[in-house]
């Protein structure tokens, strides 16, 4: 017996997948042409599965800001936020985030994954309870486990199920943190946030919302679902990432609870990892400025979202429940999903193929996402490719 024996089921699953989609495991973006195009396996492809919602990964001002910061401050901080890794840029970005969200406190983390780990493992712990939407992202689950709080799931977007569970927990007389996302990353559906906020207030719980996919996408000012739903005051902690609409990498949490600052001292994922490099912080600050001041990008994003959603729906594909920049085509069986994914690849369109157990309800998903930077011609090509490759 070896330590690798437990990988056998994985190895078998991979062999099986390779039979139907040999190219599944060797997609490498060999050359990045723009925020929406890359050379994959020697072929130029339209990227229709990234999370580059506003197309800012190739914004010239963001790139310039990153280059200037690297020249001025070096390529990395070589230290954690608690040691020598807090540069003036990190502090400035925290202030800008706090201002943008209208919150008293903000913390910047090295990734969105780490932001969830840091907040969830610290603000609730043993003896307390986390009630999370069953479709929450893996980083939320991992953060919950790390802190040792009791974890209870409620059915995805099911307010009645959440209320039933909150009711049962009342007699336990302990702190409860409810966790939901803004836009869910696989199907692009929104949380019923106004109802969730009403419940958390009724039951005296706390609420954390991960706006990873909704920052820059929802709300008149792009602050996410809480802004769109008009319930920002009811959300205790907003978590998000820089790796999607801000086109970089990193994460954050904002809150009106002044105690958020104490997370810095108590949170292992904050203390024991290196802080983001100066170039990342600089491009993110620039991207946040663009996100704030360019609502036209959001409008373009939604035009593209609407176009793709309606097209796939018209083709009879089983898309998610509402129009969103994340457009998922659900398939009961992996083979059909592979066939469509490969057909798109052959036509120069790259989307994400997501397989169970990473998907809701055990379905196989072609997860597409659109960007404000997709041109009219690119959108037309994506739609045409779906029509042709549809099996
Ligand atoms: C809902 C959600 N939260 C957090 C993360 C993690 O963010 P990052 O990849 O920036 O670490 C993701 C990543 O896809 C996500 O979808």
Short mmCIF file of C-alpha atoms and ligand atoms in Angstrom, two decimals:
data_model
loop_
_atom_site.label_atom_id
_atom_site.label_comp_id
_atom_site.label_asym_id
_atom_site.label_seq_id
_atom_site.Cartn_x
_atom_site.Cartn_y
_atom_site.Cartn_z
CA UNK A 1 0.00 0.00 0.00
CA UNK A 2 1.32 3.50 -0.85
CA UNK A 3 0.17 7.01 -0.05
CA UNK A 4 -0.88 7.28 -3.71
CA UNK A 5 -3.37 4.40 -3.68
CA UNK A 6 -6.20 6.78 -2.83
CA UNK A 7 -5.61 8.58 -6.14
CA UNK A 8 -6.64 5.49 -8.11
CA UNK A 9 -10.30 6.53 -8.49
CA UNK A 10 -9.11 9.90 -9.77
CA UNK A 11 -6.71 8.29 -12.23
CA UNK A 12 -9.51 6.09 -13.52
CA UNK A 13 -11.90 9.02 -13.87
CA UNK A 14 -9.23 10.88 -15.83
CA UNK A 15 -8.61 7.92 -18.16
CA UNK A 16 -12.34 7.74 -18.78
CA UNK A 17 -12.56 11.46 -19.57
CA UNK A 18 -9.59 11.29 -21.91
CA UNK A 19 -11.42 8.74 -24.05
CA UNK A 20 -14.15 11.23 -24.93
CA UNK A 21 -12.22 14.51 -24.81
CA UNK A 22 -8.53 13.93 -25.23
CA UNK A 23 -7.76 17.64 -25.23
CA UNK A 24 -9.55 18.31 -21.95
CA UNK A 25 -6.44 18.11 -19.80
CA UNK A 26 -4.00 19.94 -21.99
CA UNK A 27 -5.55 23.30 -22.57
CA UNK A 28 -2.70 25.76 -22.20
CA UNK A 29 -3.02 29.42 -23.09
CA UNK A 30 0.22 29.66 -24.98
CA UNK A 31 -0.06 33.27 -25.99
CA UNK A 32 -2.44 35.84 -24.58
CA UNK A 33 -3.58 38.08 -27.40
CA UNK A 34 -6.01 40.26 -25.43
CA UNK A 35 -8.52 40.01 -22.59
CA UNK A 36 -10.78 37.98 -24.88
CA UNK A 37 -8.39 36.05 -27.13
CA UNK A 38 -5.53 33.60 -26.69
CA UNK A 39 -3.63 30.98 -28.63
CA UNK A 40 -4.54 27.52 -27.33
CA UNK A 41 -2.81 24.45 -28.73
CA UNK A 42 -1.51 26.53 -31.60
CA UNK A 43 -4.93 27.99 -32.45
CA UNK A 44 -6.33 31.42 -31.83
CA UNK A 45 -9.42 31.17 -29.61
CA UNK A 46 -12.04 33.52 -28.29
CA UNK A 47 -12.08 33.21 -24.51
CA UNK A 48 -15.70 32.86 -23.48
CA UNK A 49 -15.20 31.31 -20.07
CA UNK A 50 -13.01 33.69 -18.14
CA UNK A 51 -14.32 35.95 -15.40
CA UNK A 52 -12.90 39.05 -17.00
CA UNK A 53 -16.32 40.71 -16.82
CA UNK A 54 -15.22 44.26 -17.56
CA UNK A 55 -12.24 43.26 -19.71
CA UNK A 56 -9.85 45.15 -17.43
CA UNK A 57 -6.99 42.61 -17.47
CA UNK A 58 -5.80 44.37 -20.64
CA UNK A 59 -6.73 47.92 -19.77
CA UNK A 60 -3.79 50.11 -20.71
CA UNK A 61 -4.06 52.30 -17.59
CA UNK A 62 -4.11 49.24 -15.32
CA UNK A 63 -1.08 47.78 -17.10
CA UNK A 64 0.76 51.08 -16.86
CA UNK A 65 -0.03 51.40 -13.15
CA UNK A 66 1.27 47.85 -12.58
CA UNK A 67 4.50 48.52 -14.49
CA UNK A 68 5.16 51.78 -12.66
CA UNK A 69 4.62 50.12 -9.28
CA UNK A 70 6.94 47.23 -10.15
CA UNK A 71 9.67 49.66 -11.19
CA UNK A 72 9.18 51.77 -8.09
CA UNK A 73 8.61 49.10 -5.43
CA UNK A 74 9.86 45.83 -6.89
CA UNK A 75 8.18 42.63 -8.01
CA UNK A 76 7.05 41.35 -4.62
CA UNK A 77 6.67 42.33 -0.98
CA UNK A 78 8.43 39.19 0.26
CA UNK A 79 6.48 39.37 3.47
CA UNK A 80 3.11 38.96 5.11
CA UNK A 81 0.83 41.90 5.89
CA UNK A 82 1.84 41.51 9.55
CA UNK A 83 5.58 41.58 8.85
CA UNK A 84 7.12 43.76 6.15
CA UNK A 85 4.32 43.18 3.62
CA UNK A 86 2.09 46.20 4.24
CA UNK A 87 3.09 48.86 1.72
CA UNK A 88 1.36 52.21 1.39
CA UNK A 89 -0.51 50.82 -1.65
CA UNK A 90 -2.22 48.13 0.46
CA UNK A 91 -3.40 50.74 2.94
CA UNK A 92 -4.55 53.09 0.18
CA UNK A 93 -6.51 50.30 -1.52
CA UNK A 94 -8.18 49.43 1.80
CA UNK A 95 -9.24 53.07 2.20
CA UNK A 96 -10.52 53.21 -1.36
CA UNK A 97 -12.53 50.02 -0.92
CA UNK A 98 -14.02 51.26 2.36
CA UNK A 99 -15.01 54.52 0.69
CA UNK A 100 -16.41 52.85 -2.39
CA UNK A 101 -18.58 50.50 -0.34
CA UNK A 102 -19.43 53.20 2.21
CA UNK A 103 -18.14 51.00 5.05
CA UNK A 104 -16.02 51.80 8.05
CA UNK A 105 -13.48 49.02 7.61
CA UNK A 106 -11.78 47.13 4.77
CA UNK A 107 -9.07 44.50 4.64
CA UNK A 108 -7.19 43.39 1.55
CA UNK A 109 -6.08 39.75 1.24
CA UNK A 110 -3.78 37.98 -1.19
CA UNK A 111 -6.59 36.13 -3.01
CA UNK A 112 -10.36 35.85 -2.90
CA UNK A 113 -9.94 32.30 -1.65
CA UNK A 114 -7.85 33.56 1.24
CA UNK A 115 -10.38 36.32 2.00
CA UNK A 116 -13.06 33.68 2.57
CA UNK A 117 -10.71 31.49 4.55
CA UNK A 118 -9.62 34.43 6.70
CA UNK A 119 -13.07 35.82 7.49
CA UNK A 120 -14.95 32.58 7.96
CA UNK A 121 -12.28 30.93 10.07
CA UNK A 122 -12.04 33.93 12.36
CA UNK A 123 -15.38 35.63 12.89
CA UNK A 124 -17.10 32.40 13.92
CA UNK A 125 -15.58 29.48 15.76
CA UNK A 126 -16.31 26.48 17.98
CA UNK A 127 -19.74 26.65 19.61
CA UNK A 128 -21.06 29.00 16.92
CA UNK A 129 -22.93 28.14 13.73
CA UNK A 130 -22.54 28.89 10.03
CA UNK A 131 -25.65 28.49 7.89
CA UNK A 132 -24.54 28.47 4.29
CA UNK A 133 -26.21 28.13 0.93
CA UNK A 134 -25.47 24.63 -0.33
CA UNK A 135 -24.10 25.95 -3.64
CA UNK A 136 -21.50 28.18 -2.03
CA UNK A 137 -17.98 28.19 -3.46
CA UNK A 138 -15.32 25.76 -2.22
CA UNK A 139 -13.39 28.58 -0.54
CA UNK A 140 -16.43 29.27 1.65
CA UNK A 141 -16.67 25.62 2.65
CA UNK A 142 -12.94 25.49 3.36
CA UNK A 143 -13.07 28.66 5.46
CA UNK A 144 -15.97 27.26 7.47
CA UNK A 145 -14.05 24.06 8.19
CA UNK A 146 -10.90 25.91 9.19
CA UNK A 147 -12.61 27.84 11.98
CA UNK A 148 -14.31 24.92 13.69
CA UNK A 149 -17.83 26.39 13.77
CA UNK A 150 -20.73 24.01 13.22
CA UNK A 151 -21.67 24.01 9.53
CA UNK A 152 -25.27 23.67 8.39
CA UNK A 153 -26.34 23.98 4.77
CA UNK A 154 -29.64 25.33 3.53
CA UNK A 155 -31.02 24.42 0.11
CA UNK A 156 -29.74 26.66 -2.66
CA UNK A 157 -31.67 29.96 -2.76
CA UNK A 158 -34.46 28.38 -0.69
CA UNK A 159 -35.61 31.05 1.77
CA UNK A 160 -38.19 28.75 3.38
CA UNK A 161 -35.49 26.18 4.13
CA UNK A 162 -33.25 28.89 5.59
CA UNK A 163 -36.09 30.13 7.80
CA UNK A 164 -36.86 26.61 9.01
CA UNK A 165 -33.25 26.13 10.05
CA UNK A 166 -32.94 29.55 11.68
CA UNK A 167 -36.09 28.76 13.65
CA UNK A 168 -34.67 25.46 14.88
CA UNK A 169 -31.44 27.14 15.94
CA UNK A 170 -33.14 29.78 18.08
CA UNK A 171 -33.17 27.58 21.15
CA UNK A 172 -29.42 26.97 20.85
CA UNK A 173 -28.82 30.61 21.82
CA UNK A 174 -25.57 31.00 19.98
CA UNK A 175 -24.20 33.21 17.23
CA UNK A 176 -25.27 32.30 13.71
CA UNK A 177 -23.58 33.56 10.55
CA UNK A 178 -25.58 33.16 7.34
CA UNK A 179 -23.46 32.95 4.18
CA UNK A 180 -24.61 33.49 0.60
CA UNK A 181 -23.16 34.68 -2.68
CA UNK A 182 -24.29 37.55 -4.88
CA UNK A 183 -24.25 35.87 -8.27
CA UNK A 184 -23.59 32.14 -8.03
CA UNK A 185 -20.56 31.18 -10.02
CA UNK A 186 -21.89 28.13 -11.85
CA UNK A 187 -25.38 29.11 -13.03
CA UNK A 188 -25.16 32.87 -12.67
CA UNK A 189 -28.31 33.09 -10.56
CA UNK A 190 -28.79 35.74 -7.86
CA UNK A 191 -29.37 35.05 -4.18
CA UNK A 192 -32.81 36.20 -2.89
CA UNK A 193 -30.90 38.72 -0.82
CA UNK A 194 -33.73 40.97 0.37
CA UNK A 195 -35.48 37.92 1.88
CA UNK A 196 -32.25 36.64 3.41
CA UNK A 197 -31.57 40.02 5.01
CA UNK A 198 -35.11 40.15 6.42
CA UNK A 199 -34.62 36.69 7.96
CA UNK A 200 -31.23 37.41 9.42
CA UNK A 201 -32.67 40.53 11.04
CA UNK A 202 -35.69 38.65 12.42
CA UNK A 203 -33.53 35.94 13.93
CA UNK A 204 -30.67 38.17 15.10
CA UNK A 205 -28.11 36.43 12.90
CA UNK A 206 -25.14 37.91 11.03
CA UNK A 207 -24.79 37.85 7.25
CA UNK A 208 -21.79 37.52 4.97
CA UNK A 209 -22.19 37.86 1.20
CA UNK A 210 -19.50 36.87 -1.27
CA UNK A 211 -19.85 39.29 -4.18
CA UNK A 212 -17.00 37.68 -6.15
CA UNK A 213 -19.03 37.49 -9.37
CA UNK A 214 -21.28 40.48 -8.76
CA UNK A 215 -18.75 43.22 -8.02
CA UNK A 216 -18.68 45.50 -11.04
CA UNK A 217 -21.57 43.54 -12.51
CA UNK A 218 -24.64 44.37 -10.41
CA UNK A 219 -25.88 47.61 -8.88
CA UNK A 220 -25.92 51.14 -10.31
CA UNK A 221 -22.43 51.69 -8.95
CA UNK A 222 -21.27 48.12 -9.41
CA UNK A 223 -21.17 47.31 -5.70
CA UNK A 224 -22.92 44.01 -6.26
CA UNK A 225 -26.18 42.33 -5.42
CA UNK A 226 -26.57 44.04 -2.03
CA UNK A 227 -26.57 47.39 -3.83
CA UNK A 228 -28.93 46.18 -6.55
CA UNK A 229 -31.33 44.75 -3.98
CA UNK A 230 -31.10 47.89 -1.81
CA UNK A 231 -30.01 45.97 1.30
CA UNK A 232 -26.40 47.00 1.82
CA UNK A 233 -27.10 48.00 5.44
CA UNK A 234 -28.30 44.49 6.19
CA UNK A 235 -25.06 42.80 5.15
CA UNK A 236 -22.47 42.54 7.92
CA UNK A 237 -19.54 41.39 5.80
CA UNK A 238 -19.05 41.77 2.06
CA UNK A 239 -16.29 39.60 0.65
CA UNK A 240 -14.98 39.78 -2.89
CA UNK A 241 -12.11 39.17 -5.20
CA UNK A 242 -9.89 41.18 -7.54
CA UNK A 243 -9.59 38.24 -9.94
CA UNK A 244 -12.80 38.82 -11.86
CA UNK A 245 -14.15 42.26 -12.76
CA UNK A 246 -10.96 43.91 -11.49
CA UNK A 247 -8.79 41.76 -13.77
CA UNK A 248 -6.01 40.98 -11.27
CA UNK A 249 -5.70 38.73 -8.20
CA UNK A 250 -6.49 39.37 -4.55
CA UNK A 251 -9.43 39.56 -2.19
CA UNK A 252 -11.11 41.86 0.30
CA UNK A 253 -13.67 42.15 3.05
CA UNK A 254 -15.54 45.33 3.99
CA UNK A 255 -17.74 45.83 7.02
CA UNK A 256 -19.19 48.43 9.33
CA UNK A 257 -18.17 46.37 12.34
CA UNK A 258 -15.02 48.05 13.67
CA UNK A 259 -13.94 44.66 14.99
CA UNK A 260 -13.09 43.67 11.43
CA UNK A 261 -9.68 45.18 12.15
CA UNK A 262 -9.07 42.53 14.81
CA UNK A 263 -9.30 39.84 12.13
CA UNK A 264 -5.82 40.97 11.12
CA UNK A 265 -4.38 39.64 14.36
CA UNK A 266 -6.49 36.53 14.70
CA UNK A 267 -6.57 35.17 11.19
CA UNK A 268 -3.97 32.67 10.05
CA UNK A 269 -4.73 33.15 6.32
CA UNK A 270 -3.99 36.86 6.78
CA UNK A 271 -0.92 36.49 8.95
CA UNK A 272 0.81 33.52 7.38
CA UNK A 273 0.98 34.33 3.70
CA UNK A 274 2.79 36.92 1.64
CA UNK A 275 0.90 40.09 0.72
CA UNK A 276 0.04 40.99 -2.86
CA UNK A 277 2.80 42.42 -5.00
CA UNK A 278 2.92 46.18 -5.63
CA UNK A 279 1.97 45.73 -9.29
CA UNK A 280 -1.19 43.82 -8.37
CA UNK A 281 -2.22 46.43 -5.84
CA UNK A 282 -1.55 49.26 -8.29
CA UNK A 283 -3.51 47.70 -11.16
CA UNK A 284 -6.37 46.84 -8.80
CA UNK A 285 -6.57 50.44 -7.56
CA UNK A 286 -6.72 51.64 -11.14
CA UNK A 287 -9.31 49.01 -12.05
CA UNK A 288 -11.47 49.99 -9.08
CA UNK A 289 -11.41 53.56 -10.30
CA UNK A 290 -12.52 52.42 -13.77
CA UNK A 291 -15.19 50.15 -12.33
CA UNK A 292 -16.55 53.11 -10.35
CA UNK A 293 -16.53 55.62 -13.15
CA UNK A 294 -17.36 53.61 -16.30
CA UNK A 295 -20.97 52.37 -16.06
CA UNK A 296 -20.86 52.01 -19.85
CA UNK A 297 -18.71 48.87 -19.35
CA UNK A 298 -21.44 47.36 -17.20
CA UNK A 299 -24.06 48.19 -19.82
CA UNK A 300 -21.97 46.57 -22.56
CA UNK A 301 -21.45 43.51 -20.38
CA UNK A 302 -25.19 43.09 -19.91
CA UNK A 303 -25.87 43.54 -23.63
CA UNK A 304 -23.46 40.71 -24.35
CA UNK A 305 -24.95 38.62 -21.53
CA UNK A 306 -28.44 39.08 -22.90
CA UNK A 307 -27.36 38.17 -26.41
CA UNK A 308 -25.65 34.91 -25.43
CA UNK A 309 -28.35 33.86 -22.97
CA UNK A 310 -31.16 34.41 -25.48
CA UNK A 311 -29.20 32.63 -28.20
CA UNK A 312 -28.49 29.52 -26.14
CA UNK A 313 -32.05 29.45 -24.88
CA UNK A 314 -33.26 29.72 -28.48
CA UNK A 315 -31.13 26.70 -29.37
CA UNK A 316 -33.01 24.74 -26.72
CA UNK A 317 -30.06 24.47 -24.35
CA UNK A 318 -30.84 24.14 -20.68
CA UNK A 319 -29.50 27.48 -19.47
CA UNK A 320 -29.54 28.89 -15.92
CA UNK A 321 -32.68 30.46 -14.46
CA UNK A 322 -31.91 34.09 -15.32
CA UNK A 323 -29.91 36.26 -17.69
CA UNK A 324 -26.43 36.87 -16.33
CA UNK A 325 -22.86 37.32 -17.59
CA UNK A 326 -22.40 33.70 -16.51
CA UNK A 327 -24.32 31.62 -19.01
CA UNK A 328 -24.33 27.91 -18.28
CA UNK A 329 -25.59 25.18 -20.57
CA UNK A 330 -26.52 22.21 -18.40
CA UNK A 331 -26.26 18.63 -19.60
CA UNK A 332 -27.52 15.53 -17.90
CA UNK A 333 -24.76 13.47 -19.39
CA UNK A 334 -21.06 14.13 -19.62
CA UNK A 335 -20.76 12.85 -23.18
CA UNK A 336 -23.08 15.50 -24.62
CA UNK A 337 -21.29 18.20 -22.66
CA UNK A 338 -17.92 17.00 -23.97
CA UNK A 339 -19.16 16.87 -27.53
CA UNK A 340 -20.40 20.45 -27.42
CA UNK A 341 -17.28 21.66 -25.62
CA UNK A 342 -15.02 19.99 -28.20
CA UNK A 343 -17.15 21.31 -31.07
CA UNK A 344 -16.72 24.83 -29.75
CA UNK A 345 -12.99 24.33 -29.35
CA UNK A 346 -12.74 23.20 -32.97
CA UNK A 347 -14.49 26.41 -33.98
CA UNK A 348 -12.15 28.60 -31.97
CA UNK A 349 -14.26 29.21 -28.88
CA UNK A 350 -13.02 28.28 -25.44
CA UNK A 351 -15.55 27.87 -22.61
CA UNK A 352 -15.26 26.08 -19.28
CA UNK A 353 -16.34 22.49 -19.01
CA UNK A 354 -17.30 21.84 -15.40
CA UNK A 355 -18.06 18.35 -14.20
CA UNK A 356 -19.60 16.90 -11.06
CA UNK A 357 -18.88 17.06 -8.15
CA UNK A 358 -17.93 20.70 -8.85
CA UNK A 359 -21.42 21.42 -10.23
CA UNK A 360 -24.85 21.81 -8.65
CA UNK A 361 -27.21 18.79 -8.99
CA UNK A 362 -24.55 16.51 -10.46
CA UNK A 363 -24.99 17.95 -13.96
CA UNK A 364 -22.23 18.68 -16.45
CA UNK A 365 -21.94 22.31 -17.36
CA UNK A 366 -20.59 24.32 -20.20
CA UNK A 367 -19.95 27.47 -18.26
CA UNK A 368 -19.60 30.47 -20.51
CA UNK A 369 -19.04 33.96 -19.36
CA UNK A 370 -19.12 37.15 -21.33
CA UNK A 371 -17.05 40.28 -21.01
CA UNK A 372 -17.67 43.92 -21.81
CA UNK A 373 -14.57 43.54 -23.99
CA UNK A 374 -16.15 40.94 -26.31
CA UNK A 375 -16.72 42.70 -29.59
CA UNK A 376 -19.86 42.39 -31.64
CA UNK A 377 -17.95 40.16 -34.09
CA UNK A 378 -16.67 37.93 -31.30
CA UNK A 379 -20.18 37.58 -29.85
CA UNK A 380 -21.50 36.69 -33.30
CA UNK A 381 -18.78 34.05 -33.69
CA UNK A 382 -19.52 32.55 -30.26
CA UNK A 383 -23.24 32.34 -31.08
CA UNK A 384 -22.64 30.88 -34.55
CA UNK A 385 -20.25 28.29 -33.10
CA UNK A 386 -22.89 27.18 -30.59
CA UNK A 387 -25.44 26.82 -33.39
CA UNK A 388 -23.06 24.69 -35.46
CA UNK A 389 -21.63 22.61 -32.63
CA UNK A 390 -24.99 21.95 -30.94
CA UNK A 391 -25.55 18.18 -30.97
C1 LIG B 1 -17.79 32.83 -5.21
C2 LIG B 1 -16.30 32.80 -5.21
N1 LIG B 1 -15.65 33.18 -4.10
C3 LIG B 1 -14.30 33.18 -4.05
C4 LIG B 1 -13.54 32.77 -5.11
C5 LIG B 1 -12.06 32.75 -5.01
O1 LIG B 1 -11.52 33.84 -5.63
P1 LIG B 1 -10.03 33.84 -6.21
O2 LIG B 1 -10.00 32.89 -7.35
O3 LIG B 1 -9.83 35.24 -6.61
O4 LIG B 1 -9.13 33.40 -5.12
C6 LIG B 1 -14.18 32.38 -6.29
C7 LIG B 1 -13.36 31.95 -7.44
O5 LIG B 1 -13.80 31.58 -8.46
C8 LIG B 1 -15.59 32.38 -6.33
O6 LIG B 1 -16.24 32.00 -7.44
#
